[in-house]
XYZ file of C-alpha atoms in Angstrom:
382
model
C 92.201 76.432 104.204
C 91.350 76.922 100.468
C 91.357 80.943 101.191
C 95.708 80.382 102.601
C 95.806 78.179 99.251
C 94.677 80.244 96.677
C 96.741 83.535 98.175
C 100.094 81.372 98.427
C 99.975 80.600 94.982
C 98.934 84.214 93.741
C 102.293 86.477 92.578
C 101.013 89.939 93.073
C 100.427 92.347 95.869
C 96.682 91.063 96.651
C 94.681 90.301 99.363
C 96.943 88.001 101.676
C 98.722 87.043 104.394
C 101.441 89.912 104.674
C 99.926 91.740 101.206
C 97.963 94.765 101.822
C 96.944 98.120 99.951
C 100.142 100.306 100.711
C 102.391 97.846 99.974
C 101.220 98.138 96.356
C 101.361 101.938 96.239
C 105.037 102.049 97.751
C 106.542 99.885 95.105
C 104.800 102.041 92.400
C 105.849 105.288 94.445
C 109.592 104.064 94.782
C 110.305 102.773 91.435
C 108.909 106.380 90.366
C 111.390 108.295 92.853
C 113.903 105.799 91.687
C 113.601 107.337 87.856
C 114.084 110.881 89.644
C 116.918 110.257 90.903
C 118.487 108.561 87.732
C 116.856 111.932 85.584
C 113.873 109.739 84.113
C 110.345 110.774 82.964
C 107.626 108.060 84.359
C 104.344 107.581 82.245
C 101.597 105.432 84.150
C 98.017 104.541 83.146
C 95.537 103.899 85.773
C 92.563 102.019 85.043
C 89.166 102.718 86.309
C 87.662 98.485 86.359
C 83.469 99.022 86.642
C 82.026 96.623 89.041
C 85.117 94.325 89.430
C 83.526 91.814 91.432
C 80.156 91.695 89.586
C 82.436 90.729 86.158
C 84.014 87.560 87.294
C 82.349 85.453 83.956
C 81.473 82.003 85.033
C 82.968 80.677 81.641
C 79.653 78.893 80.686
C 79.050 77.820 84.334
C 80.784 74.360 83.826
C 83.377 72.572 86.457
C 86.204 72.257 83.807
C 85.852 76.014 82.659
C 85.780 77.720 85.962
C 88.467 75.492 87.101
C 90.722 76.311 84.046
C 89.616 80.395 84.431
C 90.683 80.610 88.146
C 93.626 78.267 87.496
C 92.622 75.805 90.914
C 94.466 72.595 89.620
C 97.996 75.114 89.115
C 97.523 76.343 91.973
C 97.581 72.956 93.849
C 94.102 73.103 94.926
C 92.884 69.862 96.402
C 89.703 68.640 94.703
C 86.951 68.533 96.823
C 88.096 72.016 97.810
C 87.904 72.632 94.249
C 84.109 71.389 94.119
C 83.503 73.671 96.934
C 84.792 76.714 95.143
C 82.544 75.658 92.021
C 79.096 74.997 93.989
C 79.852 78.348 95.787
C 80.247 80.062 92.357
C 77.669 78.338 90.170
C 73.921 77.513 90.467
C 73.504 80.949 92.026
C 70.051 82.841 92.008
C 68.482 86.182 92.764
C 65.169 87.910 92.589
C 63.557 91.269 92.800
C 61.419 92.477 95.675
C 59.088 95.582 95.129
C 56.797 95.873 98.167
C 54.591 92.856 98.176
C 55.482 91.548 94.260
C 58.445 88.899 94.018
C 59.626 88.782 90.410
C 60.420 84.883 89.579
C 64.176 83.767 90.371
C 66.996 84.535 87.551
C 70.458 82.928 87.434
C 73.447 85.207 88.029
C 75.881 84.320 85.638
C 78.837 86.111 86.908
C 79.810 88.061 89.712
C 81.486 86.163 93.061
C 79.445 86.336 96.377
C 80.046 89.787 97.504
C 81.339 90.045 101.802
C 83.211 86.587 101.429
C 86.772 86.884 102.631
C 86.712 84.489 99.296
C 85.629 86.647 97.012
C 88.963 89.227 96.461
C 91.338 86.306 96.144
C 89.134 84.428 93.713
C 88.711 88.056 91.490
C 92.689 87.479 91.765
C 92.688 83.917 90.925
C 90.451 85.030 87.771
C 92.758 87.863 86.586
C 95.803 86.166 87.267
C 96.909 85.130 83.405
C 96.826 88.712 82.854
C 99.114 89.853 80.278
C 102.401 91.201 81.933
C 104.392 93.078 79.071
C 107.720 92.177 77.931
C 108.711 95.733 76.650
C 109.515 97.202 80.057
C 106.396 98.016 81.260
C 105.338 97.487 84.522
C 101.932 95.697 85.851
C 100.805 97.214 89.194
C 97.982 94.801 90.058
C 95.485 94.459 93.633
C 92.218 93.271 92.764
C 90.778 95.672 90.909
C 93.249 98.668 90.851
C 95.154 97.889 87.670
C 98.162 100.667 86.163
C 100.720 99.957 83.993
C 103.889 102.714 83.921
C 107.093 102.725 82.094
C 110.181 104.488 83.367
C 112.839 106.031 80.462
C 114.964 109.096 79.508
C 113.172 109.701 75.912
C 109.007 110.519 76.506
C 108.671 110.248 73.066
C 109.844 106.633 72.804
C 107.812 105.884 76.467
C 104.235 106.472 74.409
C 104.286 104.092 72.000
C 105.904 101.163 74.007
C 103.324 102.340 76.694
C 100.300 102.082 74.716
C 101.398 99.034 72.714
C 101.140 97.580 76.444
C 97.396 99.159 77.014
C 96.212 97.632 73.440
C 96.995 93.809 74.743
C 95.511 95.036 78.297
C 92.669 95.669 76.302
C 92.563 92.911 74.033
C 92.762 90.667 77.904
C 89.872 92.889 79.385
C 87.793 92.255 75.980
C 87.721 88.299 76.193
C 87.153 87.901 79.670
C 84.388 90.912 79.789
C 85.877 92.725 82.025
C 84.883 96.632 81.661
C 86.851 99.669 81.340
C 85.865 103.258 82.066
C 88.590 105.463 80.057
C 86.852 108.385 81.086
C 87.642 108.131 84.428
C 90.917 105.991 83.867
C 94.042 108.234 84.250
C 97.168 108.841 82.543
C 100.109 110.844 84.817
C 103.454 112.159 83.674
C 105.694 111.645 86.690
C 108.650 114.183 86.461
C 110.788 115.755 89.302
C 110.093 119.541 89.805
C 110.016 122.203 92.512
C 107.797 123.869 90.804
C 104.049 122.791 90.368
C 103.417 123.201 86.640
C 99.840 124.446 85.252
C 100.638 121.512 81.940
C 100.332 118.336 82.602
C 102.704 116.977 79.732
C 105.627 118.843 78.492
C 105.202 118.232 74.697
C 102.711 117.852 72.661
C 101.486 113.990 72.648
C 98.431 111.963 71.643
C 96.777 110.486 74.288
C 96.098 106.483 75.435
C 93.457 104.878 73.930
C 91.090 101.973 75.552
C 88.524 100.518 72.523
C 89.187 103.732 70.461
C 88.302 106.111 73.428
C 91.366 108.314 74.797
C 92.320 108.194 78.885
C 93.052 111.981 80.155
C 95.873 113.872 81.374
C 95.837 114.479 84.646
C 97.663 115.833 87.153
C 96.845 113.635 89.774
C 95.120 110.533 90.689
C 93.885 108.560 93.784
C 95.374 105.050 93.573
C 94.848 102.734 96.744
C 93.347 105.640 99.064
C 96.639 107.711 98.129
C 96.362 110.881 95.877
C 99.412 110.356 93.472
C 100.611 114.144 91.750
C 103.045 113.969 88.899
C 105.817 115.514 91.544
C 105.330 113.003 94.135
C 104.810 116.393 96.420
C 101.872 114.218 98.022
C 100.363 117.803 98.745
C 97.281 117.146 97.038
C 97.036 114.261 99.375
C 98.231 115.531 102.768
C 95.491 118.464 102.050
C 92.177 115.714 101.243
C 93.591 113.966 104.874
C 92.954 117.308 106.612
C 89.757 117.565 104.890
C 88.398 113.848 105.568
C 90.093 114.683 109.637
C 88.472 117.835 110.748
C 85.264 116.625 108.811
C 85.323 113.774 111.174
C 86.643 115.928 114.663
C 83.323 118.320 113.864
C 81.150 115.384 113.914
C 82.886 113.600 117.019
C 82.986 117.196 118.060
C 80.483 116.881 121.428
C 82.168 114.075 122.322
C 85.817 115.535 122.960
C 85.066 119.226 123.993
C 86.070 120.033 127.688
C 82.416 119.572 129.126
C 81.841 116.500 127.884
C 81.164 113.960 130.566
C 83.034 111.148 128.365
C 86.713 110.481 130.305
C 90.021 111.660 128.971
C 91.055 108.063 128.420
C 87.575 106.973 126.220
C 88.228 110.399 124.054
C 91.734 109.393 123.373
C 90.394 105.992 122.729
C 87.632 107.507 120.240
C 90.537 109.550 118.675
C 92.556 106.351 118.148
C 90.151 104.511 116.506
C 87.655 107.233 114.292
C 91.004 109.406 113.699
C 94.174 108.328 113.819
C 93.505 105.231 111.531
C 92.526 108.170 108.469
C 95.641 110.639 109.563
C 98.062 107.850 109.349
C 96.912 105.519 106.179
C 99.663 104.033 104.466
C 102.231 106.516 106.072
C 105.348 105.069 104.776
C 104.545 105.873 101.079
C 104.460 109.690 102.068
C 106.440 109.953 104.887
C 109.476 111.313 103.097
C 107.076 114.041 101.523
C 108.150 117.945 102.312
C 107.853 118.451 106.439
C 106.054 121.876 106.085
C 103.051 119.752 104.797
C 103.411 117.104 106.976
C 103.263 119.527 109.548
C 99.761 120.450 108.924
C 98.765 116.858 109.873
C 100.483 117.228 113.641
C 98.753 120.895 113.790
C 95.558 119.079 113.915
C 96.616 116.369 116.266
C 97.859 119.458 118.590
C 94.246 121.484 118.266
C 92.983 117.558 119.510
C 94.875 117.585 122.426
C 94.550 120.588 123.507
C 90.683 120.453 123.230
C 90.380 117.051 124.905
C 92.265 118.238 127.617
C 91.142 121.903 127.965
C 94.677 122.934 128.511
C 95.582 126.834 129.062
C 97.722 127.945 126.331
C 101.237 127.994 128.572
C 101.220 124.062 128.613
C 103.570 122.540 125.581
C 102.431 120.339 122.679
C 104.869 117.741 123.784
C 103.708 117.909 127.485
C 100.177 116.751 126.051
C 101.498 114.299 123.803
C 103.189 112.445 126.763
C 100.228 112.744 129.351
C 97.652 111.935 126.685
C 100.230 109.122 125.422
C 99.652 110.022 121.536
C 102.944 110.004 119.816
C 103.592 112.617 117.396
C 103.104 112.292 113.760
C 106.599 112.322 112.952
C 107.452 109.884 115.153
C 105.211 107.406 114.172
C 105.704 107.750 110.434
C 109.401 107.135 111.424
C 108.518 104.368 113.761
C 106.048 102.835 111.067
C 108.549 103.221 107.867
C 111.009 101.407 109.600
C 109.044 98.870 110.630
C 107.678 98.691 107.247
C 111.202 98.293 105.424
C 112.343 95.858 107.480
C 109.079 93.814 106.816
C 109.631 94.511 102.708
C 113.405 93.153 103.499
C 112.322 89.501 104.486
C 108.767 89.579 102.674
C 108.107 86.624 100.838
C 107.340 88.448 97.690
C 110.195 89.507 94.999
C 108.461 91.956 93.938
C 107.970 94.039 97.392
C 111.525 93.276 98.089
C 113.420 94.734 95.587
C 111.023 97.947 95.916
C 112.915 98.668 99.229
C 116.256 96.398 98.944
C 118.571 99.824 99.210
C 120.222 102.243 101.779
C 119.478 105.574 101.502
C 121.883 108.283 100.204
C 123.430 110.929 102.737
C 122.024 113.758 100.688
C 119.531 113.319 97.578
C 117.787 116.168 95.785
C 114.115 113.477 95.877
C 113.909 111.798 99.188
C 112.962 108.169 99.005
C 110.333 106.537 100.967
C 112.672 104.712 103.188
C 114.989 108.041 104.351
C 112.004 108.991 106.317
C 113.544 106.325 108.598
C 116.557 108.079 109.175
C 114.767 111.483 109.416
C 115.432 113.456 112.962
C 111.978 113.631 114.535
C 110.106 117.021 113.936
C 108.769 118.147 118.006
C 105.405 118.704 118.138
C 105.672 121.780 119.849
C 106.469 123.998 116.699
């Protein structure tokens, strides 16, 4: 009961009924292709958060405190629940075991009960009053994966605007001891081009600062399990799927040859649930990506079926795909982005709505997310 409570009366993409990771990245990837297609430069700031859970400050361990922190009483929390939350937070020990000495018990003084369904909507509940700017800037918040970005037509007027953002980000992190790694934080410059660039910024600009220490350039960055590139080719990203899938076909690898004496059905069913889940994560925020790379991803799917099944090399793709009942990749990334808009179109949150509240142009030099929908389906047989 308190878990439904305290999501219901959280705004952003979090852990959730109906919230989950690629929602987050799909808003962040379409209001970037949105700026493409209006001929504006995207700056975004991803922040690496060290040991999220473990920083969740008790605020001196008293009722009123932790109450006011997580924000229980706003968010219409009844108050024995409310005492639940507290004793479940508070009074907390540990000790240290090295072979047969005990060290004497220590209070933990922050940190929320890590393994709790619980514990990622209170971390929400706790960095919920975080600062969202008024300049412009956008807040991309789950849990711990914080960015801000800023769409506009002038880069030189994005930077300032951008970083006068970061510096009350900071100022947030500071008072509730939350800590940043800038080093491995992440600033992208998100502009449309055909071309992959060796620069990562056009011009010559200073760089973000987090207490006095400056974020990098990059040229991409993983965000949610998705590697983001500053074309939104999603190459870089496709290519680290094929990596993580054959890495995981060579060690399922005696299972699925020919001789094994597992069934067809089982080593479909071990495909389903060790492969397909890492091949198809969070599909509709790269399903409008170039088809040539996408491509790839189906090559390896056909090399699975065609190895499960011991197959001579007369016998089509497609004629696999329909006895082994797999659909093809394309398919399912169609199947799934539709699915997925038409979720975004009634979900509950504004902020996931208007990310996907248009129709897709006949022709548009960036394809959008959502005209993977209306894609033909790419046979499996090429």
């Amino acid at each position: 009961m308190s878990r439904d409570q305290l999501s219901e009366g959280l705004p952003c993409l979090d852990f959730g009924p109906n919230h989950s990771c690629p929602q987050q990245a799909l808003r962040l990837v379409e209001n970037i292709s949105e700026g493409f297609k209006r001929k504006r430069e995207t700056v975004a700031v991803f922040f690496d958060v060290a040991k999220a859970f473990d920083k969740v400050w008790h605020a001196g361990q008293t009722l009123s405190n932790v109450c006011s922190k997580l924000q229980l009483h706003q968010l219409k929390i009844p108050d024995h629940l409310v005492f639940i939350i507290q004793h479940y937070l508070t009074g907390r020990q540990f000790s240290f075991r090295h072979e047969k000495s005990v060290s004497a018990k220590r209070p933990i003084r922050a940190g929320v009960p890590q393994g709790s369904t619980l514990s990622p909507l209170l971390y929400s509940a706790y960095t919920n009053d975080i600062p969202r700017p008024q300049t412009g800037v956008q807040l991309a918040l789950f849990v711990d994966d914080t960015a801000l970005y800023l769409s506009g037509s002038n880069f030189r007027i994005i930077i300032p605007r951008l970083q006068k953002a970061i510096d009350e980000l900071t100022r947030w992190f500071q008072t509730w001891k939350i800590e940043v790694h800038p080093e491995k934080s992440a600033a992208i410059f998100f502009n449309y081009s055909s071309i992959k660039r060796k620069e990562v910024v056009p011009y010559k600009s200073r760089t973000f600062r987090v207490n006095n220490s400056p974020i990098p350039w990059n040229h991409k960055y993983k965000y949610l399990g998705i590697t983001l590139d500053k074309h939104l080719h999603f190459k870089d990203h496709i290519k680290r799927v094929r990596q993580n899938v054959q890495l995981y076909l060579s060690r399922l690898n005696g299972m699925i040859v020919k001789k094994s004496k597992m069934s067809l059905r089982n080593k479909c069913t071990l495909y389903k649930v060790c492969i397909w889940p890492v091949m198809t994560y969070a599909v509709p925020v790269f399903a409008h990506a170039d088809p040539k790379a996408l491509h790839q991803l189906q090559i390896l799917q056909n090399n699975f079926c065609r190895r499960v099944s011991g197959a001579p090399w007369y016998v089509r793709n497609d004629t696999l795909h329909r006895d082994l009942e797999l659909p093809t990749i394309s398919k399912y990334m169609k199947d799934m982005s539709k699915k997925f808009f038409d979720t975004a179109a009634n979900h509950p949150n504004p902020l996931l709505q208007s990310a996907g509240s248009y129709e897709p142009p006949s022709t548009s030099f960036h394809p959008k997310a959502k005209e993977c929908s209306f894609r033909r389906t790419r046979r499996a047989h090429r």
